[in-house]
């Protein structure tokens, strides 16, 4: 027998979809599990728009976690695409994590999702997140409320933000992952590119600093990524990155709000996004942002393709 053949048999691999309603903490969990910031996190529902891969390898087991957009009623083409990604993640997963909030209620949306998941052939795990916000008694009530909704393989209370109970969660998933070859190389931990992450982190800052309709109508596109040559700014140290990005918004009024009084808002967004990019890229970084009104972009397939949404 080849020396590697035996090893590959002992290995385990599973694709694990993280699904749930918006804002329950799915992306926070992905970041916590991978130990890297690969998904934008904000208090604004519908932060995540695509499927984001985060791979974790431990003790011969490779788990490919898929963060997904929060499930909501889709009005625009953008949202329909977002929901198609959730469906694709559910269909392609070996294990399904359904995340809910410990301090939330359950109602018709949860029942609808339970109905959808009752048709899934794969094991479903209920993650009750944000346990840091509730008492033990309240958590118990939550478990009782949910436990008969679906035949869950396990119910695991966690706190993604304070990384509580993630080890037991890992152990359960490791136990249930099927034997099989790994699908990703050891050092391949995400499918997100540096540019994609940069665009997401700029959008994250916008979500955190604007309210109501604005966040949902914003998209970010990196237009220039300059690491040298004639266009590289003379006053920047060598080895850095000069990034330009367009911020698309819904209308002129939103553009005005994003710019702020005397450009105060966009300056604030630019500064915090630039700090985050510097952390991500680990080299000198300069960011320039341009806000453009482009009404109806969320319903234009060509625009969505261009934005890779
Ligand atoms: N208190 C507390 N807050 C949390 C926890 N996990 C996530 N959050 C917060 O919940 C909010 C939403 O987190 P996200 O990770 O963006 O939620 P999401 O489910 O990915 O949201 P969408 O992408 O919109 O579907 C953020 O403000 C997080 O900081 C937790 O364990 N405890
Ligand atoms: Mg998210």
Coordinates of N, CA and C and ligand atoms in Angstrom, one line a residue, residues 20-29 40-49 67-71 99 101 129-133 158-162, ligand 1:
X20 N -29.6 30.8 8.3 CA -30.5 31.4 9.4 C -31.0 32.7 8.9
X21 N -31.8 33.3 9.7 CA -32.4 34.6 9.4 C -31.3 35.7 9.5
X22 N -31.5 36.9 9.0 CA -30.4 37.9 9.0 C -30.1 38.3 10.4
X23 N -28.8 38.7 10.6 CA -28.3 39.3 11.9 C -28.2 38.3 13.1
X24 N -28.3 37.0 12.9 CA -28.2 36.1 14.0 C -26.8 35.8 14.4
X25 N -25.8 36.2 13.5 CA -24.4 36.0 13.9 C -23.6 34.9 13.1
X26 N -24.1 34.6 11.9 CA -23.5 33.6 11.0 C -22.1 34.0 10.6
X27 N -21.9 35.2 10.2 CA -20.6 35.6 9.7 C -19.6 35.7 10.9
X28 N -20.1 36.2 12.1 CA -19.3 36.2 13.3 C -18.8 34.8 13.6
X29 N -19.6 33.8 13.4 CA -19.2 32.4 13.7 C -18.2 32.0 12.7
X40 N -17.7 40.1 6.4 CA -18.1 41.4 7.1 C -19.2 41.1 8.1
X41 N -19.1 41.9 9.2 CA -20.1 41.7 10.3 C -20.7 43.1 10.6
X42 N -22.0 43.2 10.7 CA -22.6 44.5 11.2 C -23.9 44.2 11.8
X43 N -24.5 45.2 12.5 CA -25.8 45.1 13.1 C -26.9 45.2 12.0
X44 N -26.5 45.6 10.8 CA -27.5 45.8 9.8 C -27.9 44.4 9.2
X45 N -29.2 44.1 9.2 CA -29.6 42.8 8.6 C -29.2 42.8 7.1
X46 N -29.0 41.6 6.5 CA -28.5 41.4 5.1 C -27.1 42.0 4.9
X47 N -26.3 41.8 5.8 CA -24.9 42.2 5.6 C -24.2 41.3 4.6
X48 N -24.4 40.0 4.7 CA -23.7 39.1 3.8 C -24.6 38.9 2.5
X49 N -23.9 39.0 1.4 CA -24.7 38.9 0.1 C -24.3 37.7 -0.7
X67 N -20.6 30.4 4.9 CA -21.5 31.5 5.5 C -22.4 31.9 4.3
X68 N -23.6 32.2 4.7 CA -24.6 32.5 3.7 C -25.4 33.8 4.0
X69 N -26.1 34.4 3.1 CA -26.9 35.5 3.4 C -28.1 35.2 4.3
X70 N -28.5 36.1 5.1 CA -29.6 35.8 6.0 C -30.9 35.7 5.2
X71 N -31.7 34.7 5.5 CA -32.9 34.4 4.7 C -34.0 35.5 4.9
X99 N -28.7 28.6 12.6 CA -28.4 29.5 13.7 C -29.6 30.4 14.0
X101 N -31.1 33.2 17.4 CA -30.7 34.0 18.5 C -31.3 33.6 19.8
X129 N -27.4 31.0 19.2 CA -26.3 32.0 19.4 C -26.6 33.1 20.3
X130 N -25.6 33.8 20.7 CA -25.7 35.0 21.6 C -26.2 34.6 23.0
X131 N -25.7 33.5 23.5 CA -26.1 33.1 24.9 C -25.5 34.0 25.9
X132 N -24.6 34.8 25.5 CA -24.0 35.8 26.5 C -25.1 36.9 26.9
X133 N -26.2 36.9 26.1 CA -27.2 38.0 26.3 C -28.3 37.5 27.2
X158 N -24.3 28.6 21.8 CA -23.0 29.1 21.6 C -23.0 30.7 21.8
X159 N -21.8 31.2 21.9 CA -21.7 32.7 21.6 C -20.6 32.8 20.6
X160 N -20.9 33.2 19.4 CA -19.9 33.3 18.4 C -19.0 34.5 18.7
X161 N -19.6 35.6 19.2 CA -18.8 36.8 19.5 C -17.8 36.5 20.6
X162 N -18.2 35.9 21.7 CA -17.3 35.7 22.8 C -16.7 34.3 22.7
Ligands
LIG1 N1 -24.0 39.6 22.0 C1 -23.7 38.9 20.9 N2 -23.7 39.5 19.7 C2 -23.3 38.8 18.6 C3 -22.9 37.4 18.8 N3 -22.6 36.9 17.5 C4 -22.8 38.0 16.7 N4 -23.2 39.1 17.3 C5 -23.6 40.4 16.8 O1 -24.7 40.3 15.9 C6 -24.7 41.2 14.8 C7 -24.9 40.4 13.5 O2 -23.7 39.6 13.3 P1 -23.4 39.0 11.9 O3 -22.3 38.0 12.1 O4 -23.2 40.1 10.9 O5 -24.8 38.3 11.6 P2 -25.2 37.5 10.2 O6 -26.1 36.4 10.7 O7 -24.0 37.1 9.4 O8 -26.1 38.6 9.5 P3 -26.5 38.7 7.9 O9 -25.2 38.6 7.1 O10 -27.1 40.0 7.8 O11 -27.4 37.6 7.6 C8 -23.3 41.9 15.0 O12 -23.5 43.1 15.6 C9 -22.5 40.9 15.8 O13 -21.5 41.6 16.6 C10 -22.8 36.8 20.1 O14 -22.5 35.7 20.3 N5 -23.3 37.6 21.1

